[in-house]
Amino acid sequence: DGFAPCLGLASLHAVVQELAVRGKEEDSGSTDVFFQATKLTTAIKDALVGSCYTTMLATCKADSAEESAATLRFAEFMKDLRTSPRPSLGLRSEILSVLHEDVFRLKAQLAAGFPSRAHLVRELSDRSALIEELRRPGQPQADERKRLAREREKALSW
């Protein structure tokens, strides 16, 4: 469907334009900007107003002056956007809390004799494994990631 990408880009342009205008105002906010208009704007909401660094690279072609001019106009709006990168403190504890609630709910469903017992057991096992993973200190997790990366490289080199 050729129309969907155009709709996504048009919606992105409208969101960026609205954010750029609000960014120049004293009391600006992004709470009532309609990010849910398309999958694209929903997916990159944090990149536009969230707590992350965002970089835009505008690519222009010499043989396409009209497209290049549109790209440069869009880049002009993008340069006015400002984000506030910051670490997400407490994220781990929030995730652990949600996982513990899931485990409690799943155990209650198992005790109540819900159908699809195998599915519940698998879900419970997955949640428990995630809890254990999050409880491990950061360095062993980093070491494990490096080990898995080495194994992946070794497997791909065959």
Coordinates of C-alpha atoms in Angstrom, one line a residue:
D1 CA 0.0 0.0 0.0
G2 CA 1.8 3.1 -1.2
F3 CA -0.5 5.5 0.7
A4 CA 0.5 4.4 4.2
P5 CA 4.2 5.6 4.0
C6 CA 3.0 9.0 2.8
L7 CA 0.4 9.2 5.6
G8 CA 3.1 8.3 8.1
L9 CA 5.5 10.9 6.8
A10 CA 2.8 13.6 6.6
S11 CA 1.8 12.8 10.2
L12 CA 5.5 12.9 11.3
H13 CA 5.8 16.3 9.6
A14 CA 2.7 17.6 11.3
V15 CA 3.9 16.4 14.7
V16 CA 7.5 17.8 14.3
Q17 CA 6.0 21.1 13.1
E18 CA 3.7 21.3 16.2
L19 CA 6.6 20.4 18.5
A20 CA 8.9 23.0 16.9
V21 CA 6.3 25.7 17.3
R22 CA 5.7 24.7 20.9
G23 CA 9.4 24.6 21.6
K24 CA 9.7 28.3 20.8
E25 CA 6.9 29.1 23.3
E26 CA 7.6 29.7 27.0
D27 CA 5.1 27.2 28.4
S28 CA 5.5 24.4 25.9
G29 CA 4.3 20.8 26.3
S30 CA 3.9 17.7 24.3
T31 CA 1.0 16.2 26.2
D32 CA -1.7 17.0 23.7
V33 CA 0.3 16.4 20.5
F34 CA -1.3 13.5 18.7
F35 CA 1.5 10.9 18.3
Q36 CA -0.9 8.0 17.8
A37 CA -1.9 9.2 14.4
T38 CA 0.4 6.6 12.8
K39 CA 2.7 3.8 13.8
L40 CA 5.7 5.9 12.8
T41 CA 4.9 8.8 15.1
T42 CA 4.0 6.5 17.9
A43 CA 7.2 4.5 17.5
I44 CA 9.5 7.5 17.5
K45 CA 7.7 9.6 20.1
D46 CA 10.6 9.2 22.7
A47 CA 13.1 10.3 20.0
L48 CA 11.1 13.5 19.5
V49 CA 10.2 14.5 23.1
G50 CA 11.6 11.8 25.3
S51 CA 14.7 11.3 27.4
C52 CA 17.1 10.3 24.7
Y53 CA 19.6 11.9 22.3
T54 CA 18.2 12.3 18.8
T55 CA 20.2 13.0 15.6
M56 CA 18.7 13.7 12.2
L57 CA 20.6 13.2 9.0
A58 CA 19.1 14.9 6.0
T59 CA 20.1 13.4 2.7
C60 CA 19.7 15.5 -0.5
K61 CA 20.3 14.5 -4.1
A62 CA 21.5 16.9 -6.8
D63 CA 19.1 15.5 -9.4
S64 CA 16.0 15.9 -7.2
A65 CA 15.7 19.5 -6.2
E66 CA 12.1 19.4 -5.1
E67 CA 12.6 16.4 -2.8
S68 CA 15.8 18.0 -1.5
A69 CA 14.1 21.3 -0.7
A70 CA 11.3 19.4 1.2
T71 CA 13.9 17.5 3.1
L72 CA 15.7 20.7 4.1
R73 CA 12.4 22.3 5.2
F74 CA 11.7 19.2 7.4
A75 CA 15.3 19.4 8.8
E76 CA 14.7 23.1 9.7
F77 CA 11.8 22.1 11.9
M78 CA 13.8 19.2 13.4
K79 CA 16.6 21.4 14.4
D80 CA 14.2 23.3 16.7
L81 CA 13.3 20.2 18.7
R82 CA 14.9 19.7 22.1
T83 CA 15.0 16.5 24.2
S84 CA 16.2 16.1 27.8
P85 CA 18.4 13.0 28.0
R86 CA 18.5 11.5 31.5
P87 CA 19.0 8.1 33.0
S88 CA 15.8 6.2 33.8
L89 CA 16.2 5.7 37.5
G90 CA 14.1 3.1 39.2
L91 CA 13.3 1.4 35.9
R92 CA 14.7 -1.9 37.1
S93 CA 12.7 -1.8 40.3
E94 CA 9.5 -1.0 38.4
I95 CA 10.1 -3.9 36.0
L96 CA 10.7 -6.2 38.9
S97 CA 7.5 -5.1 40.6
V98 CA 5.5 -5.8 37.5
L99 CA 7.1 -9.2 37.0
H100 CA 6.4 -10.1 40.7
E101 CA 2.8 -9.1 40.2
D102 CA 2.7 -11.3 37.1
V103 CA 4.2 -14.3 39.0
F104 CA 1.6 -13.8 41.8
R105 CA -1.3 -13.7 39.2
L106 CA 0.0 -16.7 37.3
K107 CA 0.4 -18.8 40.5
A108 CA -3.1 -17.9 41.5
Q109 CA -4.4 -19.0 38.1
L110 CA -2.5 -22.3 38.4
A111 CA -3.9 -22.8 41.9
A112 CA -7.5 -22.1 40.7
G113 CA -7.2 -24.7 38.0
F114 CA -7.4 -22.5 35.0
P115 CA -7.3 -24.3 31.6
S116 CA -4.2 -24.3 29.5
R117 CA -2.0 -25.2 32.4
A118 CA 1.1 -25.8 30.2
H119 CA 0.8 -22.2 28.9
L120 CA 0.6 -20.8 32.5
V121 CA 3.6 -22.9 33.6
R122 CA 5.6 -21.6 30.6
E123 CA 4.6 -18.0 31.4
L124 CA 5.5 -18.5 35.0
S125 CA 8.9 -19.9 34.1
D126 CA 9.6 -17.0 31.7
R127 CA 8.7 -14.4 34.3
S128 CA 10.8 -16.1 37.0
A129 CA 13.8 -16.3 34.6
L130 CA 13.4 -12.6 33.9
I131 CA 13.3 -11.8 37.6
E132 CA 16.5 -13.8 38.2
E133 CA 18.2 -12.0 35.3
L134 CA 17.3 -8.6 36.7
R135 CA 18.5 -9.5 40.1
R136 CA 21.9 -10.4 38.9
P137 CA 24.5 -7.6 39.2
G138 CA 25.3 -5.7 36.0
Q139 CA 28.9 -7.0 35.4
P140 CA 27.9 -10.7 35.1
Q141 CA 25.2 -9.6 32.7
A142 CA 27.7 -7.7 30.6
D143 CA 30.0 -10.7 30.7
E144 CA 27.2 -13.0 29.6
R145 CA 26.4 -10.6 26.7
K146 CA 30.0 -10.7 25.6
R147 CA 30.1 -14.5 25.8
L148 CA 27.0 -14.8 23.7
A149 CA 28.3 -12.3 21.1
R150 CA 31.5 -14.4 20.8
E151 CA 29.4 -17.5 20.3
R152 CA 27.3 -15.8 17.7
E153 CA 30.4 -14.6 15.8
K154 CA 31.9 -18.1 16.0
A155 CA 28.6 -19.6 14.7
L156 CA 28.4 -17.1 11.8
S157 CA 32.0 -17.7 10.8
W158 CA 31.3 -21.3 9.9

